[in-house]
Coordinates of C-alpha atoms and ligand atoms in Angstrom, one line a residue:
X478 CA 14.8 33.1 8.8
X479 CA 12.5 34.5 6.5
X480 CA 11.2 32.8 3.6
X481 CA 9.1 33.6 0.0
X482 CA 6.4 30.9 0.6
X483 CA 5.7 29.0 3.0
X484 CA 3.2 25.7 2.6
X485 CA 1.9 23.6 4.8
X486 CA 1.4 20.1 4.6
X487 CA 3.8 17.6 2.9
X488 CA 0.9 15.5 0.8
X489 CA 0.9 15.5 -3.2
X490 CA -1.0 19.1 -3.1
X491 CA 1.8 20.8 -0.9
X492 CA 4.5 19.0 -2.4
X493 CA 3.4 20.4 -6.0
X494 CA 2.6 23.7 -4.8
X495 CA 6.3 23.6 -3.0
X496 CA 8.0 22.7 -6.5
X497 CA 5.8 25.0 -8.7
X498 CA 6.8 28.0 -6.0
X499 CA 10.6 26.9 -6.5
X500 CA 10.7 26.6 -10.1
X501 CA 9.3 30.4 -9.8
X502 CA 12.5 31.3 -7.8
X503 CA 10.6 31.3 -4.3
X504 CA 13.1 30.2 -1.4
X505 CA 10.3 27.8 0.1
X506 CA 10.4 26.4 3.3
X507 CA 7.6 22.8 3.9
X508 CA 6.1 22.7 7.3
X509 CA 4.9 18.6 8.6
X510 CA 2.7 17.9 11.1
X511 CA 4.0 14.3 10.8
X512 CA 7.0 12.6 11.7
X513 CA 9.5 12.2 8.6
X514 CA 8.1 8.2 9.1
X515 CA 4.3 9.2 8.7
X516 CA 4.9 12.1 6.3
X517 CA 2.5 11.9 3.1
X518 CA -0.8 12.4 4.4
X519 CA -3.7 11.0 2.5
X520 CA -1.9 10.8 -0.8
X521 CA 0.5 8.2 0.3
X522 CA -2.4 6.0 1.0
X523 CA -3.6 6.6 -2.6
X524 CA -3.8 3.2 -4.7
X525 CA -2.9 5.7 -7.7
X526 CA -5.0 6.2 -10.8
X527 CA -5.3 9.1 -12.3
X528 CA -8.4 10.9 -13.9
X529 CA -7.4 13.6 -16.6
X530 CA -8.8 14.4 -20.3
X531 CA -7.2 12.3 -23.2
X532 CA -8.1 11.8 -26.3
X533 CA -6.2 9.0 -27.8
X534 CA -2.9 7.5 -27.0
X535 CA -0.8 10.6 -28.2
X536 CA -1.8 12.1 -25.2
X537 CA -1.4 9.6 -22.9
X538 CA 2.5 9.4 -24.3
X539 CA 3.0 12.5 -22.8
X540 CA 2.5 11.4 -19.5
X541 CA 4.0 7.6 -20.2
X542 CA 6.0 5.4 -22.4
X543 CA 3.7 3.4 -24.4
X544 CA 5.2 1.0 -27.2
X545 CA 4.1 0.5 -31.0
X546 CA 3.3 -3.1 -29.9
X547 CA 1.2 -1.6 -26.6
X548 CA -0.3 0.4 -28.9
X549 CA -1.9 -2.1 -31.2
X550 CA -2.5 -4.9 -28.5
X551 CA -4.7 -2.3 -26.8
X552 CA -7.8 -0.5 -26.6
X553 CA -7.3 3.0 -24.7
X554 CA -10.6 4.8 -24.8
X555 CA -10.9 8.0 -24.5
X556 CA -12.1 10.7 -21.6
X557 CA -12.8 13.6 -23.7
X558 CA -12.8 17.2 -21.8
X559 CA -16.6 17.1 -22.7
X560 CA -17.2 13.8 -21.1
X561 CA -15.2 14.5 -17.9
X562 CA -16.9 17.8 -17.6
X563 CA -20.3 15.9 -18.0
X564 CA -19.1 13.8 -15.4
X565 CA -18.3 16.1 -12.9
X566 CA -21.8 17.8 -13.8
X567 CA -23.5 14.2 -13.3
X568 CA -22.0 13.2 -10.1
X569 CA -22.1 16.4 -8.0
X570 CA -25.7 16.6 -9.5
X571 CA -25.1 20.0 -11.4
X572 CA -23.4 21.7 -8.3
X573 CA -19.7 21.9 -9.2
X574 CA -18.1 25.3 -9.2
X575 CA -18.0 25.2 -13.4
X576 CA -14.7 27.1 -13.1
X577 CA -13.0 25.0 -10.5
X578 CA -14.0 21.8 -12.8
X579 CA -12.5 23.2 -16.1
X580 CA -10.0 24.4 -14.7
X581 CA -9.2 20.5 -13.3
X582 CA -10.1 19.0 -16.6
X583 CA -8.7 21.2 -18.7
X584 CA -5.4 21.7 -17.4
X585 CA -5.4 17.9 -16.1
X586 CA -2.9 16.5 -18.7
X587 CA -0.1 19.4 -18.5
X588 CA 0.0 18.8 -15.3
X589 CA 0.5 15.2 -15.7
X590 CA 3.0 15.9 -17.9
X591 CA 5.0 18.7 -15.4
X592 CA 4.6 15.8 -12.9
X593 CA 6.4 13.7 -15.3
X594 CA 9.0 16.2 -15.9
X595 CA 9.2 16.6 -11.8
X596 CA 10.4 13.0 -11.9
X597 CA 7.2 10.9 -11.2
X598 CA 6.9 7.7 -13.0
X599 CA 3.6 6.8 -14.3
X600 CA 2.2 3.4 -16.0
X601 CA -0.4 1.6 -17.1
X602 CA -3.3 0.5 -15.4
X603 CA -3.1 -3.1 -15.8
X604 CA -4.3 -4.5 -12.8
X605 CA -7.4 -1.8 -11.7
X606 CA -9.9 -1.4 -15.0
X607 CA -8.6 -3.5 -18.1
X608 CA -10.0 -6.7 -19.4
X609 CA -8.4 -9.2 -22.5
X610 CA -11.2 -8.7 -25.4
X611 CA -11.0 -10.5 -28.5
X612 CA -6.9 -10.8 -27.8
X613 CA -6.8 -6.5 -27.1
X614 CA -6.2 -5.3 -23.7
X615 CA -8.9 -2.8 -23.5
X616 CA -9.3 -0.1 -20.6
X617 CA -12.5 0.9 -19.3
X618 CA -13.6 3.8 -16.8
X619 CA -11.8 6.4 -18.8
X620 CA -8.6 6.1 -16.3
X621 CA -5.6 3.7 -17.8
X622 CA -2.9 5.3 -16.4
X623 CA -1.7 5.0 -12.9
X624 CA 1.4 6.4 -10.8
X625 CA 4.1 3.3 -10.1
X626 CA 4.3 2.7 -7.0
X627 CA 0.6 4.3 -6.2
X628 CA 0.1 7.2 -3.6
X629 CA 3.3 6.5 -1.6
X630 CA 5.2 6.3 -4.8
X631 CA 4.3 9.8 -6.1
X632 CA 5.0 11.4 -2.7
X633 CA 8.8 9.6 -3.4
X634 CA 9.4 10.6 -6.2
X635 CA 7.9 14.5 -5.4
X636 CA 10.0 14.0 -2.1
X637 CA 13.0 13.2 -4.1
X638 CA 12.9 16.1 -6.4
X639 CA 12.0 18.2 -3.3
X640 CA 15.4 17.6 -1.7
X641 CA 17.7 17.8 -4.6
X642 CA 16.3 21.4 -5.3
X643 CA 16.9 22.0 -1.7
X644 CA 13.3 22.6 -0.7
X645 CA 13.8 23.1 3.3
X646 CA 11.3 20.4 4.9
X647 CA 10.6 20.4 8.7
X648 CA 9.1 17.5 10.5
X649 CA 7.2 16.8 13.5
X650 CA 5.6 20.6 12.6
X651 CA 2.3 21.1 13.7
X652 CA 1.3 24.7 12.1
X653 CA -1.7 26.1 14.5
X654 CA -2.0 29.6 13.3
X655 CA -1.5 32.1 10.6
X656 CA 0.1 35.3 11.4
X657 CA -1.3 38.6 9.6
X658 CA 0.7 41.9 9.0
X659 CA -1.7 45.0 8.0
X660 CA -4.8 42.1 7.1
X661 CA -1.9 40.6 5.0
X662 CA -0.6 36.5 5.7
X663 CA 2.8 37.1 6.3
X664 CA 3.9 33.7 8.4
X665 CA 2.4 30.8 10.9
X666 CA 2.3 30.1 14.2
X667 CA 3.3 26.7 14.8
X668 CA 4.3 24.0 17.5
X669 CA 7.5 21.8 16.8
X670 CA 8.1 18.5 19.3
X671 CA 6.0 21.0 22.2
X672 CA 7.8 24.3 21.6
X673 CA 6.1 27.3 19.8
X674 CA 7.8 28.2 16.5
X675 CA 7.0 31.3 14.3
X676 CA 7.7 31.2 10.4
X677 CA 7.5 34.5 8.4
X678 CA 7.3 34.2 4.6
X679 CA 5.5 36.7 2.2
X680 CA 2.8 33.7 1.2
X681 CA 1.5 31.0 3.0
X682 CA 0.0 27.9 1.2
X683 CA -2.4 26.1 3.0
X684 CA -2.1 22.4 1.8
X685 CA -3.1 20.4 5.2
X686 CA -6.2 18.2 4.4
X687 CA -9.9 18.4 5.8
X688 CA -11.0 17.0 8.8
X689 CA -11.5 14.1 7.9
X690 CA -9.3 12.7 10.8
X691 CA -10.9 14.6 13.2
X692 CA -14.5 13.3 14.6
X693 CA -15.7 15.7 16.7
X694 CA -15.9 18.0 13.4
X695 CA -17.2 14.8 11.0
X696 CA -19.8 14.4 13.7
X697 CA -20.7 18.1 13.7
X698 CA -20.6 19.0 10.3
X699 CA -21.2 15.7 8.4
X700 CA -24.3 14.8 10.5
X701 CA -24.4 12.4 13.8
X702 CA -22.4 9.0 13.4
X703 CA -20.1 9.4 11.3
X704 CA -17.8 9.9 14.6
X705 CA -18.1 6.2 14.3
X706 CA -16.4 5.4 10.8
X707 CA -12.8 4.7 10.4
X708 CA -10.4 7.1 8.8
X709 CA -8.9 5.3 5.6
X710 CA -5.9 7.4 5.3
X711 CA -3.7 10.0 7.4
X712 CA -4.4 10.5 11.0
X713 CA -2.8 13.9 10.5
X714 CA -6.0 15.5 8.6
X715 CA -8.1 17.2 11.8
X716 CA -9.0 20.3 10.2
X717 CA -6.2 22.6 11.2
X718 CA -6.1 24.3 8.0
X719 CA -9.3 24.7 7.1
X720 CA -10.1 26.2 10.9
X721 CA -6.5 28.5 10.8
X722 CA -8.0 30.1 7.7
X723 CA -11.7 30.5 8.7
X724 CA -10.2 32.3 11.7
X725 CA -8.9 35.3 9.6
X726 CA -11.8 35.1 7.6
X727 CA -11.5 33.1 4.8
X728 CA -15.0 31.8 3.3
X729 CA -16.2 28.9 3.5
X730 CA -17.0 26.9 0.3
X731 CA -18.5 23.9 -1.0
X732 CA -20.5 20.5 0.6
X733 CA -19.3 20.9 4.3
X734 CA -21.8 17.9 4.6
X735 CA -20.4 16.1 2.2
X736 CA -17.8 13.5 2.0
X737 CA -15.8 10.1 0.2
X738 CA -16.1 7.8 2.0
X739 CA -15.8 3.9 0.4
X740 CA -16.7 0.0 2.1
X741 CA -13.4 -0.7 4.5
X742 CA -12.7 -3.9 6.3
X743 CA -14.9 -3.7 9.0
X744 CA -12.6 -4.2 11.9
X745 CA -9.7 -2.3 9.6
X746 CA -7.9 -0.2 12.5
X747 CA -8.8 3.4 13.4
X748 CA -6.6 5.2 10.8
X749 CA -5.1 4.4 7.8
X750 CA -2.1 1.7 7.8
X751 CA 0.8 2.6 5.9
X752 CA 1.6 -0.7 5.0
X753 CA -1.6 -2.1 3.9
X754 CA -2.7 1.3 1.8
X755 CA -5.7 1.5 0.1
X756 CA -6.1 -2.5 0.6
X757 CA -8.9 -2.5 3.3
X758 CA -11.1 -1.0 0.7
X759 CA -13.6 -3.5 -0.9
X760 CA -14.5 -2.3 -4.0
X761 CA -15.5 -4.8 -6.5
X762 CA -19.1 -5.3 -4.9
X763 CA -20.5 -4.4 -8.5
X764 CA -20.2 -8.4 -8.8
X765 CA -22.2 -9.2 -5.8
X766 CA -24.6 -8.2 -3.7
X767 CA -24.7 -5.6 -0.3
X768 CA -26.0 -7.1 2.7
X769 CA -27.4 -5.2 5.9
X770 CA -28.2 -6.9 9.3
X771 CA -31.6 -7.4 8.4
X772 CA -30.9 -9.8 5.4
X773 CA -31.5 -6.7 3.2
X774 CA -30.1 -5.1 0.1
X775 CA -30.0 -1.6 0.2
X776 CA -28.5 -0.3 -3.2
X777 CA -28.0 -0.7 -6.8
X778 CA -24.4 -2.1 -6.6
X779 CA -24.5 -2.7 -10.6
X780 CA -25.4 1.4 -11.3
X781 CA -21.9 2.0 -12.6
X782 CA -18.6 1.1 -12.7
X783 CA -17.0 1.2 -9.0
X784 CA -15.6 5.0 -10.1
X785 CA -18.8 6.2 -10.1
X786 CA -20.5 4.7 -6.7
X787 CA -18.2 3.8 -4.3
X788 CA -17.7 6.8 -2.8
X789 CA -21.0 7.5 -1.9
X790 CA -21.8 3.9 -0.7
X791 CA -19.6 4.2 2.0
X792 CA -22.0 6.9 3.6
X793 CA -24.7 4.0 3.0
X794 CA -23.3 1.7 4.9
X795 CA -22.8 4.3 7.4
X796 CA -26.7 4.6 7.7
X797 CA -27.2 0.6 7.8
X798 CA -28.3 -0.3 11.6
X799 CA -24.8 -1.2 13.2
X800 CA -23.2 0.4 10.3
X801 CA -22.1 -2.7 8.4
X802 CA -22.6 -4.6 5.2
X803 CA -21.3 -7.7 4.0
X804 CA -20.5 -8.1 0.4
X805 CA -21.8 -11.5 -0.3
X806 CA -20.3 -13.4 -4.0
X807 CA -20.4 -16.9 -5.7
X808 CA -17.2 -18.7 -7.3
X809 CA -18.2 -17.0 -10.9
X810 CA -16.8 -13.8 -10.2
X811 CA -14.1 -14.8 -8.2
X812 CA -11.7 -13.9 -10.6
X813 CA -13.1 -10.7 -11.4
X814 CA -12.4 -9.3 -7.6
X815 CA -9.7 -7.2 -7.3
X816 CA -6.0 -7.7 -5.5
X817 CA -7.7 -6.0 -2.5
X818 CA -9.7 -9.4 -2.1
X819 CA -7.1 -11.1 -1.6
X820 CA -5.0 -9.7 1.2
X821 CA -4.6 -11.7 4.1
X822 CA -6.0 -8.7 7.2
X823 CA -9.6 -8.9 6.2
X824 CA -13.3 -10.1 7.2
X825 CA -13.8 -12.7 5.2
X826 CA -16.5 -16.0 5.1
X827 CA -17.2 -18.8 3.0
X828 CA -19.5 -21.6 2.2
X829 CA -20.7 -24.1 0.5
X830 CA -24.1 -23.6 0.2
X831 CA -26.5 -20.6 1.0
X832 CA -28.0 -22.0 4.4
X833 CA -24.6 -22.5 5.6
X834 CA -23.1 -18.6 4.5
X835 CA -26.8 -17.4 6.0
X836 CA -25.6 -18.7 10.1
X837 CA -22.0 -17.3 9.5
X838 CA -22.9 -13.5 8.1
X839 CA -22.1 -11.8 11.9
X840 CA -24.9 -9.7 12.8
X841 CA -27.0 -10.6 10.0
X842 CA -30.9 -12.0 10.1
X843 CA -30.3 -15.0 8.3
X844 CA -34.2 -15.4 6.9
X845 CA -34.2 -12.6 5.4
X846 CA -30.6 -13.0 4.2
X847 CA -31.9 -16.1 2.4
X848 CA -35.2 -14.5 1.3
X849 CA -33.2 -11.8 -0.6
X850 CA -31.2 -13.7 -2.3
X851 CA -34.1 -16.2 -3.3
X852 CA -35.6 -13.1 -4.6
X853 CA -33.0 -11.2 -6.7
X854 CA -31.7 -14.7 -7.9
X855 CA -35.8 -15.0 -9.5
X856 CA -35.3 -11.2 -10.5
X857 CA -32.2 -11.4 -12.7
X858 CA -32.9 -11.3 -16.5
X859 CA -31.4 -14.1 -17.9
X860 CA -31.3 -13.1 -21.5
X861 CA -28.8 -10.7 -21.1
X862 CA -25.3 -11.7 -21.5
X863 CA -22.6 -10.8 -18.5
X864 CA -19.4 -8.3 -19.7
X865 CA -17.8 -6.9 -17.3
X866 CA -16.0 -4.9 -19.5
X867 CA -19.0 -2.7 -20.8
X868 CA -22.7 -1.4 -18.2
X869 CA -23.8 -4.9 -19.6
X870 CA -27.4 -4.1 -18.9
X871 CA -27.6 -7.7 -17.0
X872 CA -30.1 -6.4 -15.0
X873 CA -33.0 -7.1 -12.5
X874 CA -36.6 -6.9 -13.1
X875 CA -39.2 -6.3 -9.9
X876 CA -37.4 -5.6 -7.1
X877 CA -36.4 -3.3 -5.0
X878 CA -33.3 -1.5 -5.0
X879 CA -32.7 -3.0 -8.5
X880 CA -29.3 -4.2 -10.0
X881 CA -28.7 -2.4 -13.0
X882 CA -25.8 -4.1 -15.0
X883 CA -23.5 -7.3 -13.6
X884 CA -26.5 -9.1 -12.0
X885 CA -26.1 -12.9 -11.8
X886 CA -28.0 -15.4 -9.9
X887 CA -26.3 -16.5 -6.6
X888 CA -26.0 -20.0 -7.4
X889 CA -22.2 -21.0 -7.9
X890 CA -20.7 -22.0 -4.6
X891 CA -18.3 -21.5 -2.9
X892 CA -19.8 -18.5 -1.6
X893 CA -18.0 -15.8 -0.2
X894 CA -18.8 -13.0 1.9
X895 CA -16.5 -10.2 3.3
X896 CA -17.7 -7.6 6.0
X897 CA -17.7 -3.9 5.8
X898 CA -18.0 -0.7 7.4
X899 CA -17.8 3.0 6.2
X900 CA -14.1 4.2 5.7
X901 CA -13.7 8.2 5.1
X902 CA -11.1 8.9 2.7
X903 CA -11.7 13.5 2.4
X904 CA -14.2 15.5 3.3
X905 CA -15.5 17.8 0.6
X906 CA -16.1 21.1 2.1
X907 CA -13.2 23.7 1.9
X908 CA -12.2 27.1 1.4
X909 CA -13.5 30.0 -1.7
X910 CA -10.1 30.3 -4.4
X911 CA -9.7 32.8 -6.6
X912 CA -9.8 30.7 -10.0
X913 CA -6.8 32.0 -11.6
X914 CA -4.4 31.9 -8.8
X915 CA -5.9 29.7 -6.3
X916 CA -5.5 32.8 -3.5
X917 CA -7.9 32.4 -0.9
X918 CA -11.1 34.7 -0.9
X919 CA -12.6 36.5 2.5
X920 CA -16.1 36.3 3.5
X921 CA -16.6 39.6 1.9
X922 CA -15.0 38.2 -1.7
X923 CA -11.9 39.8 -1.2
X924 CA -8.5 38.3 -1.7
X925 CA -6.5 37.4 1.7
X926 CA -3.3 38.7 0.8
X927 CA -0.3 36.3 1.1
X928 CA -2.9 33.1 1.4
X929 CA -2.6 29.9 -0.9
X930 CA -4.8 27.4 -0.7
X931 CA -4.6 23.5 -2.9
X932 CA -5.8 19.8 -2.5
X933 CA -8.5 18.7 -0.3
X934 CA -8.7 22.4 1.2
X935 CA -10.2 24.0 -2.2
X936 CA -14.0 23.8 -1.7
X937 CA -16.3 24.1 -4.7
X938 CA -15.3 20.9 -6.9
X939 CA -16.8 18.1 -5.2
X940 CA -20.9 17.4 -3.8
X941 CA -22.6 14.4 -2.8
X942 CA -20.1 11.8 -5.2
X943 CA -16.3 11.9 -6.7
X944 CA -15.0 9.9 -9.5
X945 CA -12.4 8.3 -8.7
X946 CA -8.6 9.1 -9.6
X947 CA -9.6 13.0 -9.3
X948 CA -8.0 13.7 -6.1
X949 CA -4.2 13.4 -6.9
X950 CA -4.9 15.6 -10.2
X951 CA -6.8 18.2 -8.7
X952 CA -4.0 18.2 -6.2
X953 CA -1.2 18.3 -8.4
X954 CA -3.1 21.3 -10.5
X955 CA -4.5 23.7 -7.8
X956 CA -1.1 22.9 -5.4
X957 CA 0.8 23.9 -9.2
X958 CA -1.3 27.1 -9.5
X959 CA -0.9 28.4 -5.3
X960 CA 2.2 27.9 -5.4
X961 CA 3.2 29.3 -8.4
X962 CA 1.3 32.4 -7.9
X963 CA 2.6 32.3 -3.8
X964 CA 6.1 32.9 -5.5
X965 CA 4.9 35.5 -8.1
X966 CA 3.1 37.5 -5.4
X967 CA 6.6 36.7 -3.1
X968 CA 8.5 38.5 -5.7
X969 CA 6.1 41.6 -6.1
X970 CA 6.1 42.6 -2.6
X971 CA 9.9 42.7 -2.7
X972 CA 10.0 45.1 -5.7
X973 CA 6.9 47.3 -3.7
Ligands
LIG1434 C1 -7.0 5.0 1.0 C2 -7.0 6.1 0.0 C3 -6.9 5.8 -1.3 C4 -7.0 6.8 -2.3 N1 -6.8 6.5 -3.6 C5 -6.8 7.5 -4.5 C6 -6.4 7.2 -5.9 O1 -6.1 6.1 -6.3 N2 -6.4 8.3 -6.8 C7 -6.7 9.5 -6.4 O2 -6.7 10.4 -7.2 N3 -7.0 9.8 -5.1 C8 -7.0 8.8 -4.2 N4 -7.2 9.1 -2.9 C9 -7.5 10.5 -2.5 C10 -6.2 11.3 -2.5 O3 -5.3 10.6 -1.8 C11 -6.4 12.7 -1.8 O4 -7.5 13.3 -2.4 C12 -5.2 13.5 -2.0 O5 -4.0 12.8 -1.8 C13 -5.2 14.7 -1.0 O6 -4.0 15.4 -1.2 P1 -3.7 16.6 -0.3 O7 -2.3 17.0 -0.6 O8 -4.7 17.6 -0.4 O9 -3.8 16.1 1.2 P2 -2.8 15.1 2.0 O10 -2.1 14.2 1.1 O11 -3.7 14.4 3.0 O12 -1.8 16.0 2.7 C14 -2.1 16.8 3.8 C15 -0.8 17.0 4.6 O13 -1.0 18.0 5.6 C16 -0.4 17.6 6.8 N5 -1.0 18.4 7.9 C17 -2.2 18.3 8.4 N6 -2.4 19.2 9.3 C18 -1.3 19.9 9.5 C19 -0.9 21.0 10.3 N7 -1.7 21.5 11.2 N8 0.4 21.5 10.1 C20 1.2 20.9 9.2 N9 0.9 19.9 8.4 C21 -0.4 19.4 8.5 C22 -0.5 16.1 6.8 O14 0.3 15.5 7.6 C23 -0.3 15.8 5.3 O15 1.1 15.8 5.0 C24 -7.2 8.1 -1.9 C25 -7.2 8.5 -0.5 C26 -7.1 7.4 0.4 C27 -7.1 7.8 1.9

C-alpha cells in the first residue's frame, strides 16, 4: 500500500508531525521500533513541563484553564520571547542556529495551544517550581505549566487522537533504510518481527531519536566514557535515523559532542523504567552540596535554578573518578527536595552527625569529605538571607568552586546523602532543516526531496546546556512543521 507520508518514530515529535500531516489531508502511515508496550520513546519518560513564551496569564489561558480565584492567589511570571531567546543565546553560549531558536520560541505557544486543540490536557505546575509567598502561589523558572499526566500522558492523549483519525500505526517496526527514486525519498526499508518490509510514501519523516541509547556511537562521538552512563529514557534511540539519513547524504548539524545528560540513581538500571519515569533523576542538589570520591566538590551547585545546570552536570559527574557523586543535605532543606527524593528505588544514606555520614558515603575519602564541608560551612556568608524562591545571592566567599545562591552551612542533622551517576536523556547533534519546512538539507545545501526531519533529530538548537521543558516543545513545533509540509509536498507530486 502506498501512502502520502510516512514517519518514523511514535514519540511526541512523530506523533505531532503524524497529526499535522493528517489534518493536511495526507493518508499517513507511523512506523515503531517498539512493541505497542514500550512505544513512546523518550517523551514518555518526560516528567512534563513545558518551556514556551508567555507574557501574562492570558496567554497561558490558551493552553489551560486557569480560574479568577487562580488568578489572583498567584504569581505567574513571565518568559518573554526576548528572555527565552536570551536564554537560548546564554546557555548554548551564543551558538544556537538563531532561526531554529525563533522559530521554537516564537511559535512555542500556538503550538501549545494546537496541542491543546489535539486533545492534550495541560496544568499547572504545582509540584516542580512554585513556592507560597506572602499567601500567593508564585512560579519561578519561567515554566508553570506542565502536561497532566507528564511525558507518558501526552503520548496518550496524542495516541488517542491518533487512532480516532485513523492514523495507521505499526509496531514492533524497526525502519533500517530509506529508499530513493531519482535522488528523491520515496519509502523505507524496514524489518518487522525478523522479516524485511518496504513502505513507499511520497515523504518520509524522520522522527526516531539520537543515539543516545546506543554506546558504541556515545563513546565515539561524545568522547571516551560515556559508554559507561546509563540511558534515562528509551532503549529504542540507537541512532538509526540520524545514520539512515547521513547515508543519502543528509548533513550533519549541530554539537555531535554534545549532550543532556542529568545526576541519576547510581545503580538506576541500564535504560529508562517505564514505571519509575523521570524519578531516578536527582535534581534538587541546588540545596546541597556535590560530592566526588575524593571528599571533593567539584561545581557551583547554587549557579542557577536546576533548569539552567542540570543538564550539563550530569557530564560532570561523568568526568568524576568512578563516575559518581553523592548529593549530601542537612534536615533544613528537607522539605524543599523534590517528589523524586522520595521514591522508594534509590541510593540513599543518613546520619546523625558529619563523622558518621563521612564512613557511609561508598567510595568516598572520608577526610577530605569532612574537610570540605568544614570549609564551605566557614565560607558561607551569613548575612544573606535563604529564598529559595528568587537566585538569593546566599553565597560563598573563598573557595573553590564557589556556591553562588542557596548556600547554607551543613550543620542541621539528620544528614542525608543520595548517590549519583551520569544519566543521558538526548544527544544534541542532528541533522541540517530547512527553516520553513523542516525538509532535510544535503551536504551540498540542497533539499532531499521527500525527507522530514523533527525532535531530537533537528541539529542546530542545542550546544553545551538545554533549559529544561524545551524538548517536548521543540518537538511538538518542528514534528507540526515536517509533517505539515510532508503532506503539502505529498499533494504536489500528485498534481506534477
Ligand atoms: C527521563 C526524561 C525526562 C524528561 N523530561 C522532560 C520534560 O519534563 N520536559 C521536556 O520538555 N523534555 C523532557 N525530556 C526530553 C524529551 O522527552 C525529549 O526531548 C523528547 O521527548 C524527544 O522527542 P522525540 O519525539 O524527538 O523522540 P522520542 O520521544 O524518543 O521518540 C523517538 C521514537 O523513535 C522510535 N525509533 C527509534 N529508532 C527507530 C527506528 N529505527 N525505526 C522506527 N522507530 C524508531 C522510538 O521507539 C521512539 O518511539 C525528558 C527526557 C527523559 C528521558
Amino acid at each position: 500500500m502506498e501512502y502520502d507520508v510516512i514517519v518514523v518514530g511514535k514519540g511526541n515529535a512523530a506523533l505531532c508531525a503524524a497529526l499535522a500531516a493528517q489534518e493536511n489531508g495526507a493518508k499517513v502511515l507511523m512506523l515503531e521500533a517498539a512493541s505497542e508496550d514500550e512505544h513512546g520513546g523518550n517523551s514518555r519518560f518526560a516528567g512534563g513541563v513545558m518551556r514556551f513564551a508567555y507574557t501574562g496569564v492570558e496567554d497561558l489561558r490558551r493552553v489551560t484553564d486557569i480560574s479568577a480565584e487562580e488568578e489572583a492567589n498567584s504569581d505567574f511570571g513571565s518568559n518573554t520571547r526576548e528572555h527565552f531567546l536570551d536564554v537560548m543565546h546564554e546557555l548554548t553560549q551564543y551558538r544556537t542556529d538563531p532561526d531554529l531558536s525563533e522559530l521554537l520560541v516564537n511559535s512555542g505557544l500556538d503550538t501549545m495551544a494546537w496541542l491543546r486543540a489535539k486533545g492534550a490536557k495541560f496544568i499547572l505546575n504545582h509540584g516542580r517550581q512554585s513556592g507560597i509567598i506572602d499567601g500567593k502561589r508564585v512560579y519561578f523558572g519561567n515554566m508553570p505549566i506542565e502536561v497532566n499526566g507528564g511525558g507518558a500522558g501526552l503520548v496518550d492523549y496524542l495516541d488517542a487522537t491518533a487512532k480516532k483519525i485513523g492514523i495507521e500505526i505499526l509496531y514492533d517496526t524497526r525502519v533500517g533504510s530509506l529508499m530513493q527514486e531519482n535522488g528523491a525519498v520515496c519509502g523505507v526499508h524496514a524489518e518487522q518481527k525478523g522479516k524485511a518490509v518496504d513502505f513507499r510514501a511520497k515523504s518520509v519523516v524522520l522522527a526516531c531519536g539520537g543515539f543516545e541509547a546506543n554506546p558504541e556511537m556515545r563513546a565515539r562521538y561524545l568522547g571516551p566514557g560515556w559508554d559507561l552512563c546509563k540511558v534515562r529514557g528509551s532503549r529504542f534511540n540507537m541512532g538509526d535515523g540520524l545514520k539512515m539519513a547521513l547515508d543519502i547524504g543528509a548533513a550533519p548539524y549541530g554539537n555531535w559532542s554534545g549532550c543532556h545528560a542529568t545526576g541519576w540513581d547510581r545503580y538506576a538500571p541500564e535504560f529508562g523504567d517505564v514505571s519509575v519515569g523521570d524519578q531516578f533523576q536527582k535534581h534538587s542538589y541546588i540545596f546541597g552540596l556535590l560530592i566526588n570520591a575524593e571528599g571533593k566538590r567539584f561545581v557551583d551547585e547554587g549557579y542557577d535554578f536546576h533548569s539552567f545546570t542540570y543538564a550539563k552536570y550530569g557530564g560532570e559527574v561523568l568526568r568524576q573518578p568512578s563516575q559518581f557523586a553523592w548529593q549530601v543535605f542537612d534536615s533544613k532543606v528537607t522539605k524543599l527536595l523534590r517528589s523524586e527524593y522520595r521514591i522508594k528505588m534509590m541510593t540513599k544514606v543518613s546520619a546523625n552527625t558529619l563523622e558518621e555520614l563521612a564512613t557511609k558515603l561508598e567510595g568516598v575519602n572520608p577526610d577530605g569529605f569532612l574537610k570540605t564541608v568544614r570549609d564551605y560551612n566557614a565560607a558561607v556568608k551569613k548575612d544573606v538571607p535563604f529564598n529559595h524562591t528568587i537566585k538569593d545571592g546566599k553565597g560563598t566567599a573563598g573557595i573553590e568552586p564557589p556556591k553562588s545562591n542557596w548556600a547554607q552551612a551543613l550543620d542541621t542533622p539528620p544528614y542525608d546523602a543520595y548517590s549519583t551517576t551520569c544519566g543521558i536523556t538526548f544527544t544534541f547533534g542532528g541533522l541540517r532543516i530547512d527553516k520553513e519546512t523542516g525538509q532535510v538539507i544535503n551536504v551540498h545545501f540542497h533539499p532531499i526531496r521527500g525527507l522530514y526531519c523533527a525532535g531530537e533529530m533537528v541539529g542546530g538548537l542545542f550546544y553545551f546546556n538545554y533549559a529544561s521543558g524545551t524538548g517536548l516543545v521543540s518537538g511538538a513545533v518542528f514534528g507540526r512543521m515536517a509533517g505539515r509540509s510532508a503532506a503539502l509536498a505529498a499533494k504536489q507530486s500528485e498534481v506534477i
